Coordinates of C-alpha atoms in Angstrom, one line a residue:
M179 CA 43.9 122.3 45.4
S180 CA 47.1 120.9 46.3
Q181 CA 44.4 118.2 48.2
D182 CA 42.2 117.6 45.0
T183 CA 45.6 117.0 43.1
E184 CA 46.9 114.4 45.7
M185 CA 43.5 112.8 45.4
K186 CA 44.0 112.6 41.5
D187 CA 47.1 110.9 41.7
N188 CA 46.0 108.2 44.1
P189 CA 44.1 105.0 42.6
T190 CA 40.6 105.6 43.1
T191 CA 39.6 101.7 44.0
P192 CA 41.5 98.8 44.7
P193 CA 41.6 96.0 42.1
Q194 CA 38.7 93.4 42.9
S195 CA 39.6 90.0 43.4
L196 CA 37.8 86.9 41.9
P197 CA 35.8 84.9 44.5
P198 CA 37.4 81.3 45.1
P199 CA 35.4 78.7 43.1
P200 CA 33.4 76.4 45.0
P201 CA 34.8 73.2 46.5
S202 CA 34.2 70.1 44.5
T203 CA 32.3 67.2 45.3
L204 CA 35.6 65.2 45.6
H205 CA 37.0 67.9 48.1
H206 CA 33.7 67.5 50.1
L207 CA 34.1 63.7 50.1
K208 CA 37.9 63.9 51.4
E209 CA 36.5 66.2 53.9
I210 CA 33.9 63.6 55.2
A211 CA 36.5 61.1 55.2
S212 CA 38.3 63.0 57.6
V213 CA 35.5 63.4 59.9
I214 CA 35.2 59.6 59.8
E215 CA 38.8 59.0 60.7
N216 CA 38.4 61.5 63.5
G217 CA 35.2 59.9 64.9
S218 CA 37.0 56.4 64.6
K219 CA 40.0 57.6 66.4
S220 CA 38.1 59.5 69.2
N221 CA 35.4 56.8 69.5
E222 CA 32.7 59.5 68.6
V223 CA 29.5 58.2 67.3
R224 CA 28.1 61.7 66.6
R225 CA 30.9 62.2 64.0
I226 CA 30.2 59.2 62.1
G227 CA 26.6 60.1 62.2
R228 CA 27.1 63.8 60.6
A229 CA 29.4 62.1 58.2
V230 CA 26.2 60.1 56.7
R231 CA 24.2 63.0 57.2
L232 CA 26.7 64.8 54.9
T233 CA 26.9 62.2 52.4
I234 CA 22.9 62.4 51.9
A235 CA 23.3 65.9 51.0
L236 CA 25.8 64.9 48.4
R237 CA 23.8 62.1 47.1
K238 CA 22.8 63.7 43.7
R239 CA 26.2 64.9 42.8
L240 CA 28.1 61.4 43.1
T241 CA 29.6 60.5 39.8
A242 CA 31.4 57.4 38.7
S243 CA 34.7 59.5 38.1
V244 CA 34.5 61.0 41.4
L245 CA 33.8 58.1 43.4
S246 CA 36.7 56.3 41.6
S247 CA 38.9 59.1 42.5
F248 CA 37.5 59.0 46.1
I249 CA 38.4 55.2 46.4
D250 CA 41.8 55.6 45.1
F251 CA 42.2 58.2 47.8
A252 CA 40.5 56.4 50.9
L253 CA 41.4 52.8 49.9
I254 CA 45.0 51.2 50.0
P255 CA 45.3 49.9 46.2
G256 CA 46.1 46.6 47.5
S257 CA 43.5 46.0 49.6
D258 CA 40.6 43.6 48.9
P259 CA 37.8 46.0 48.5
H260 CA 39.4 48.4 46.0
P261 CA 39.5 46.3 42.9
M262 CA 36.0 45.2 43.7
L263 CA 34.6 48.7 44.1
S264 CA 36.3 50.1 41.4
S265 CA 34.8 47.6 39.0
Y266 CA 31.4 49.1 39.4
L267 CA 32.4 52.5 38.7
H268 CA 32.7 52.8 34.7
K269 CA 35.4 55.6 33.9
E270 CA 33.9 58.6 32.4
D271 CA 36.8 60.8 32.4
D272 CA 40.0 58.9 32.3
Q273 CA 42.1 62.3 32.4
A274 CA 40.7 63.7 35.4
M275 CA 40.7 60.5 37.3
E276 CA 44.2 59.7 36.5
T277 CA 45.2 63.4 37.8
D278 CA 43.3 62.7 41.2
T279 CA 44.2 59.5 41.4
A280 CA 48.2 60.4 41.3
I281 CA 47.4 62.8 44.1
S282 CA 45.5 60.6 46.3
V283 CA 47.6 57.3 45.9
A284 CA 50.7 59.4 47.5
Q285 CA 48.6 60.4 50.4
T286 CA 47.4 57.1 51.0
Q287 CA 50.8 55.6 51.2
G288 CA 51.9 54.4 54.4
K289 CA 48.5 54.7 56.1
Q290 CA 46.6 52.0 57.6
L291 CA 43.0 51.3 56.3
S292 CA 40.4 52.0 58.8
P293 CA 37.3 49.9 59.0
E294 CA 34.8 52.9 59.3
L295 CA 36.3 54.5 56.1
E296 CA 36.1 51.1 54.4
I297 CA 32.2 50.5 55.1
Y298 CA 31.9 54.0 54.0
C299 CA 33.3 53.3 50.5
Y300 CA 30.7 50.4 50.4
F301 CA 27.9 52.8 51.3
V302 CA 28.4 55.9 48.8
V303 CA 28.9 53.3 45.9
L304 CA 25.9 51.4 46.9
L305 CA 23.9 54.8 46.8
F306 CA 25.4 55.7 43.3
L307 CA 24.5 52.0 41.9
I308 CA 20.8 52.5 43.2
D309 CA 20.4 56.1 42.2
H310 CA 21.8 54.9 38.4
K311 CA 19.3 51.9 38.7
R312 CA 21.9 49.5 38.3
Y313 CA 20.0 47.0 40.8
N314 CA 21.9 43.6 40.3
E315 CA 25.2 45.3 40.7
A316 CA 24.0 46.8 43.7
K317 CA 22.6 43.6 45.1
D318 CA 26.4 42.1 44.7
C319 CA 27.7 45.3 46.4
S320 CA 25.5 45.4 49.4
S321 CA 25.8 41.3 49.7
A322 CA 29.5 42.2 49.7
S323 CA 29.4 44.7 52.3
I324 CA 27.1 42.4 54.6
I325 CA 29.7 40.0 54.5
R326 CA 32.3 42.2 55.6
L327 CA 30.2 43.9 58.4
K328 CA 29.8 40.3 60.1
S329 CA 33.6 40.6 61.0
L330 CA 33.5 44.0 62.2
N331 CA 32.4 44.8 66.0
S332 CA 32.7 48.4 66.6
R333 CA 30.2 50.8 67.8
T334 CA 31.5 53.6 65.4
V335 CA 30.6 51.3 62.6
D336 CA 26.9 50.9 63.6
V337 CA 25.6 53.8 62.2
I338 CA 26.8 53.2 58.7
A339 CA 25.9 49.7 59.0
S340 CA 22.3 50.5 59.8
R341 CA 22.3 52.3 56.5
L342 CA 23.8 49.3 54.6
Y343 CA 21.3 47.2 56.0
F344 CA 18.4 49.1 54.8
Y345 CA 19.8 49.6 51.1
Y346 CA 20.9 46.0 51.2
S347 CA 16.9 45.0 51.8
Y348 CA 16.0 47.8 49.3
S349 CA 18.3 46.5 46.4
Y350 CA 16.6 43.2 47.0
E351 CA 13.4 44.4 46.9
L352 CA 13.7 46.3 43.8
T353 CA 14.7 43.2 41.8
G354 CA 11.8 41.3 43.5
D355 CA 13.9 38.9 45.6
L356 CA 13.2 40.2 49.1
S357 CA 12.6 36.7 50.1
E358 CA 15.8 35.6 49.4
I359 CA 17.5 37.5 52.3
R360 CA 15.0 36.9 54.9
G361 CA 17.2 34.3 56.8
N362 CA 20.3 36.6 56.5
L363 CA 18.2 39.2 58.2
L364 CA 17.4 37.0 61.0
A365 CA 21.0 36.0 61.4
L366 CA 22.1 39.9 61.6
L367 CA 19.5 40.5 63.8
R368 CA 20.8 37.9 66.3
I369 CA 24.4 39.4 65.8
T370 CA 23.4 42.8 66.4
T371 CA 21.6 41.8 69.4
L372 CA 24.6 39.9 71.1
R373 CA 26.9 42.8 70.2
R374 CA 24.1 45.2 71.7
D375 CA 23.7 47.4 68.8
E376 CA 20.5 48.9 69.4
L377 CA 20.4 51.1 66.3
G378 CA 21.1 47.7 64.1
Q379 CA 18.4 45.9 65.9
E380 CA 15.6 48.6 65.4
T381 CA 16.8 49.0 61.5
L382 CA 16.8 45.1 60.9
L383 CA 13.7 44.4 62.9
N384 CA 11.6 47.0 60.7
L385 CA 13.4 45.4 57.8
L386 CA 12.0 41.8 58.7
L387 CA 8.6 43.3 59.5
R388 CA 8.5 45.0 56.1
N389 CA 9.8 41.5 54.6
Y390 CA 7.1 39.5 56.1
L391 CA 4.4 42.1 55.4
H392 CA 5.1 42.2 51.9
Y393 CA 4.2 38.8 51.6
N394 CA 1.2 39.0 53.6
L395 CA 2.9 37.0 56.6
Y396 CA 1.0 38.8 59.2
D397 CA 1.2 36.1 61.8
Q398 CA 4.8 35.6 61.6
A399 CA 5.3 39.4 61.9
E400 CA 3.4 39.7 64.9
K401 CA 5.3 36.7 66.2
L402 CA 8.6 38.3 65.8
R403 CA 7.7 41.8 67.2
S404 CA 5.9 40.4 70.1
K405 CA 9.1 38.8 70.8
A406 CA 11.4 41.3 70.0
P407 CA 13.6 42.9 72.7
R408 CA 12.3 46.3 73.7
F409 CA 14.4 49.5 74.2
E410 CA 14.5 53.4 73.7
A411 CA 14.3 54.4 70.1
H412 CA 17.6 55.8 68.6
S413 CA 16.1 56.9 65.4
N414 CA 12.8 58.9 64.9
Q415 CA 12.4 57.4 61.1
Q416 CA 12.9 54.0 62.5
F417 CA 10.6 54.4 65.1
C418 CA 8.0 56.0 62.5
R419 CA 8.6 52.8 60.2
Y420 CA 7.8 50.6 63.4
L421 CA 4.6 52.4 64.0
F422 CA 3.4 52.2 60.8
Y423 CA 4.1 48.4 60.5
L424 CA 2.5 48.2 63.8
G425 CA -0.7 49.6 62.7
Q426 CA -1.0 47.3 59.5
I427 CA -0.5 44.2 61.8
R428 CA -3.3 45.6 64.0
T429 CA -5.5 46.4 61.1
I430 CA -5.5 42.9 59.8
Q431 CA -6.0 41.5 63.3
L432 CA -9.2 43.6 63.4
E433 CA -7.8 45.8 66.5
Y434 CA -8.9 48.9 65.0
T435 CA -8.6 51.2 68.0
D436 CA -4.9 50.4 68.5
A437 CA -4.1 50.4 64.7
K438 CA -5.7 53.8 64.5
E439 CA -3.4 55.1 67.3
S440 CA -0.3 53.7 65.9
L441 CA -0.8 54.9 62.5
L442 CA -1.9 58.5 63.7
Q443 CA 1.2 58.6 65.6
A444 CA 3.6 57.5 62.7
A445 CA 2.0 60.4 60.5
R446 CA 2.5 62.9 63.4
K447 CA 6.1 62.2 64.2
A448 CA 7.2 61.4 60.4
P449 CA 9.7 64.3 59.1
V450 CA 8.1 67.1 56.8
A451 CA 9.9 65.8 53.7
A452 CA 8.8 62.3 54.0
Q453 CA 5.6 63.2 52.5
G454 CA 5.2 59.9 50.6
F455 CA 5.3 57.9 53.9
Q456 CA 2.8 60.2 55.5
I457 CA 0.5 59.8 52.7
Q458 CA 0.8 56.0 53.2
C459 CA 0.0 56.8 56.9
N460 CA -3.0 58.8 56.0
K461 CA -4.2 56.2 53.5
W462 CA -4.4 53.5 56.2
A463 CA -5.7 55.8 59.0
V464 CA -8.8 56.8 56.8
I465 CA -9.6 53.1 56.1
V466 CA -9.1 52.2 59.9
R467 CA -11.4 55.2 60.9
L468 CA -14.2 54.1 58.7
L469 CA -14.0 50.4 59.9
L470 CA -14.5 52.0 63.4
G471 CA -17.6 54.0 62.1
E472 CA -15.7 57.5 62.0
I473 CA -15.9 59.8 59.4
P474 CA -12.3 61.5 58.9
E475 CA -12.3 65.4 58.6
R476 CA -12.2 66.9 55.5
T477 CA -8.8 68.6 56.3
V478 CA -7.2 65.1 56.2
F479 CA -7.7 65.0 52.4
V480 CA -6.7 68.5 51.5
Q481 CA -3.3 68.8 53.2
R482 CA -0.6 70.1 50.9
G483 CA 0.9 68.1 48.5
M484 CA -1.8 65.2 49.2
E485 CA -5.0 66.0 47.5
K486 CA -4.1 64.2 44.3
A487 CA -3.0 61.2 46.2
L488 CA -5.8 60.9 48.7
R489 CA -8.6 61.7 46.1
P490 CA -9.7 58.0 45.7
Y491 CA -10.2 57.7 49.5
F492 CA -11.9 61.0 49.7
E493 CA -14.7 59.5 47.6
L494 CA -14.7 56.5 49.1
T495 CA -15.2 58.1 52.7
N496 CA -18.1 60.1 51.0
A497 CA -19.7 56.9 49.8
V498 CA -19.4 55.6 53.6
R499 CA -20.8 58.7 55.0
I500 CA -23.7 59.0 52.9
G501 CA -24.8 55.0 53.0
D502 CA -24.8 54.6 49.4
L503 CA -23.9 51.1 48.4
E504 CA -24.1 51.7 44.5
L505 CA -21.9 54.5 44.8
F506 CA -19.4 52.6 47.2
R507 CA -19.3 49.8 44.5
S508 CA -18.5 52.5 41.7
V509 CA -15.8 54.2 43.5
A510 CA -14.3 50.6 44.4
E511 CA -14.2 49.6 40.7
K512 CA -12.9 52.8 39.6
Y513 CA -10.0 52.9 41.8
A514 CA -9.5 49.2 42.1
T515 CA -6.0 49.5 40.7
T516 CA -4.8 52.2 43.3
F517 CA -6.5 50.1 46.1
N518 CA -4.5 47.0 45.0
T519 CA -1.4 49.0 44.6
D520 CA -1.8 50.4 48.2
R521 CA -2.7 46.7 49.5
T522 CA -6.0 48.2 51.0
H523 CA -8.3 46.5 48.6
N524 CA -9.1 43.7 51.4
L525 CA -9.9 46.1 54.0
I526 CA -12.2 48.1 51.5
V527 CA -14.1 44.9 51.2
R528 CA -14.8 44.8 54.9
L529 CA -16.2 48.4 54.5
R530 CA -19.4 47.1 52.6
H531 CA -21.1 46.3 55.8
N532 CA -20.5 49.4 57.4
V533 CA -22.1 51.2 54.2
I534 CA -25.2 49.1 54.7
R535 CA -25.4 49.6 58.4
T536 CA -25.0 53.8 57.7
G537 CA -27.8 53.6 55.2
L538 CA -30.2 51.4 57.3
R539 CA -29.3 54.0 60.3
N540 CA -30.5 56.8 57.7
I541 CA -33.8 55.1 56.7
S542 CA -34.6 54.1 60.4
I543 CA -34.3 58.0 61.4
S544 CA -36.3 59.0 58.2
Y545 CA -39.0 56.5 58.5
S546 CA -41.4 55.2 61.3
R547 CA -42.7 52.3 59.4
I548 CA -41.1 50.9 56.3
S549 CA -41.5 47.7 54.2
L550 CA -38.6 45.3 53.8
I551 CA -39.0 45.6 50.1
D552 CA -38.5 49.2 50.1
V553 CA -35.6 48.9 52.5
A554 CA -33.8 46.4 50.2
Q555 CA -34.5 49.0 47.0
K556 CA -33.1 51.7 49.4
L557 CA -30.1 49.8 50.2
R558 CA -29.6 48.7 46.5
L559 CA -29.1 45.1 47.4
N560 CA -28.3 43.2 44.4
S561 CA -28.9 39.6 45.4
A562 CA -31.2 36.8 44.3
N563 CA -33.4 37.3 47.3
P564 CA -33.0 41.0 48.5
V565 CA -36.1 40.7 50.7
A566 CA -34.5 38.1 53.0
D567 CA -31.1 39.7 53.1
A568 CA -32.5 42.9 53.9
E569 CA -34.6 41.3 56.8
S570 CA -31.4 39.5 58.2
I571 CA -29.3 42.7 57.9
V572 CA -32.1 44.5 60.0
A573 CA -32.2 41.8 62.5
K574 CA -28.6 41.8 62.9
A575 CA -28.3 45.8 63.1
I576 CA -31.1 45.7 65.8
S577 CA -29.4 43.0 67.7
D578 CA -26.1 45.0 67.9
G579 CA -28.0 48.1 69.0
A580 CA -27.0 50.1 65.8
I581 CA -30.8 51.0 65.3
D582 CA -33.5 51.3 67.6
A583 CA -36.4 49.6 66.0
T584 CA -38.5 46.3 65.8
L585 CA -38.9 43.9 62.9
D586 CA -42.6 42.8 62.0
H587 CA -42.0 39.5 60.3
A588 CA -45.6 38.8 59.7
N589 CA -46.3 42.1 57.6
G590 CA -42.6 42.5 56.6
W591 CA -42.1 45.8 58.1
M592 CA -39.5 47.5 59.9
V593 CA -41.0 49.9 62.8
S594 CA -38.6 52.3 64.4
K595 CA -39.1 53.4 67.7
E596 CA -39.8 57.3 68.6
T597 CA -36.8 59.1 69.6
G598 CA -37.3 60.8 72.9
D599 CA -36.2 64.0 74.4
I600 CA -32.7 62.9 75.2
Y601 CA -32.6 66.0 77.5
S602 CA -35.3 64.5 79.8
T603 CA -33.1 61.7 80.7
N604 CA -29.6 61.6 82.7
E605 CA -27.6 61.5 79.7
P606 CA -26.7 64.9 79.7
Q607 CA -25.7 64.8 83.4
L608 CA -23.6 62.1 82.9
A609 CA -21.8 63.6 80.2
F610 CA -21.0 66.7 82.2
N611 CA -20.1 64.8 85.0
S612 CA -17.5 62.9 83.1
R613 CA -16.0 66.0 81.7
I614 CA -15.9 67.9 84.9
A615 CA -14.1 64.8 86.2
F616 CA -11.8 64.6 83.4
C617 CA -10.8 68.5 84.3
L618 CA -10.4 67.9 87.7
N619 CA -8.4 64.9 87.3
M620 CA -5.9 67.0 85.1
H621 CA -5.9 69.8 87.4
N622 CA -4.4 67.4 90.0
E623 CA -2.2 65.7 88.0
A624 CA -0.7 69.1 86.9
V625 CA -0.4 70.0 90.6
R626 CA 1.2 66.8 91.4
A627 CA 3.7 67.4 88.5
L628 CA 4.7 71.1 89.7
R629 CA 8.0 71.6 90.7
F630 CA 8.8 73.6 94.1
P631 CA 12.0 74.9 95.5
P632 CA 13.4 73.3 98.3
N633 CA 12.2 74.0 102.0
T634 CA 15.8 74.7 103.0
L635 CA 15.3 78.4 102.7
K636 CA 11.9 78.6 104.7
E637 CA 13.5 76.4 107.2
K638 CA 16.6 78.7 107.6
E639 CA 14.3 81.7 107.9
S640 CA 11.9 80.4 110.3
A641 CA 15.0 79.1 112.6
E642 CA 16.4 82.8 112.4
K643 CA 13.1 84.2 113.3
R644 CA 12.9 81.9 116.4
R645 CA 16.3 83.0 117.6
E646 CA 15.1 86.6 117.4
R647 CA 11.8 86.0 119.4
Q648 CA 13.8 84.1 121.8
Q649 CA 16.5 86.6 122.4
Q650 CA 13.5 89.3 122.7
E651 CA 11.7 87.0 125.2
Q652 CA 14.8 86.9 127.0
E653 CA 15.4 90.6 127.3
L654 CA 12.1 91.1 128.1
A655 CA 12.4 88.9 131.1
K656 CA 15.3 90.7 132.1
H657 CA 13.6 94.0 131.9
I658 CA 10.6 92.4 134.3
E659 CA 13.2 91.4 136.6
E660 CA 14.9 94.5 137.1
D661 CA 11.8 96.2 137.3
D662 CA 10.9 93.6 140.1
D663 CA 13.7 94.4 141.9
D664 CA 13.3 98.3 141.5
D665 CA 10.1 97.7 143.1
F666 CA 11.3 95.8 146.2

């Protein structure tokens, strides 16, 4: 009973304390600023890269009042960039801003402005302007940041500078003035090359390639790409962009095999979150594979989140697979706007020849002999003289080896040769031989690539055994000598 009484006197549960409120966006920005300052002092580039990644995560939470308070905190009020960056931020909550500013100015007094933090302020303001679709102001802000960057030569600034290069080009692209900055981008590429800023080099190279391709200047893009310095990729995103632009250049230059390899590699290496980039890579890869005479698998068109975007190319692939020229025309007219937006319309015009060749191949397999009039009707050739066109198409396909047939000009026939039994020839044996050679070659390369432990232990063990053997032989020889002495 006394124990129960004592338990009743004591409080049953302690009072619950409320959880602390989550840190504000301004608090996160101040922490990022401290990370940048520590990175600049210790000359650690990875800290600057971490700060940029944290900023991208906060991008949707940036407001004018928060950025204005952060600029008052990070920049000295009397410095040159402070009034300019503040002019881009319209005050939304004057009272909150004044409170934060009073605290921040006291913290910034007596502190020297670091160039990394100054460039970072340009970066966050530029993100804010682009997200709020204030593109003309974004152009002015990015141009001012580029002018400031030209006077800075520090490896800790390079990570933020590469992002500023990208948004500098992006802001001009959004306003349709991309050609105005081409000379400036070339000058920046020369500066980064002299400073050995490889991250800036690969970023500016991609921006220049995009600039040239935007205006269909494929020859100039290829000349720049071929003369650009080669170095190891520092950013996976920039390397994916480079592969995509290289695939586009190779496609226009009719080098479809190299273009296919570059486009598929770009799609595989792209981050999972970059779905729009993957869609563009797949669109171009589908067209290139069709131009090569291949038919892409159905799984390419049913990837998660890409079905709607790849639907026009799926119908186009179906028309090419069947060899129906009329269906191909209807699909090209139906999705003409989409193809023009994707800048693939000129490539689709090239596919007409592949559609005709596929239809002709199906006809040669189905008929041992067919008149050229029927060939023109089945191919649905809408021209002034379809029979003459059909004759020239058949002759070209025979000379290229696309079909195994002969052309009877006197009677106006296409005579297909009988397809023999392929298993009565040496082709299966040759195919098996090439596959076996490939497997053996892979096995030999794998064996050569194996890593074995050093032979020091084996040599040590063999030396010990050799010593033991010699010692045993000496003892045996002594025993034999003693036995011989006893005999005498």
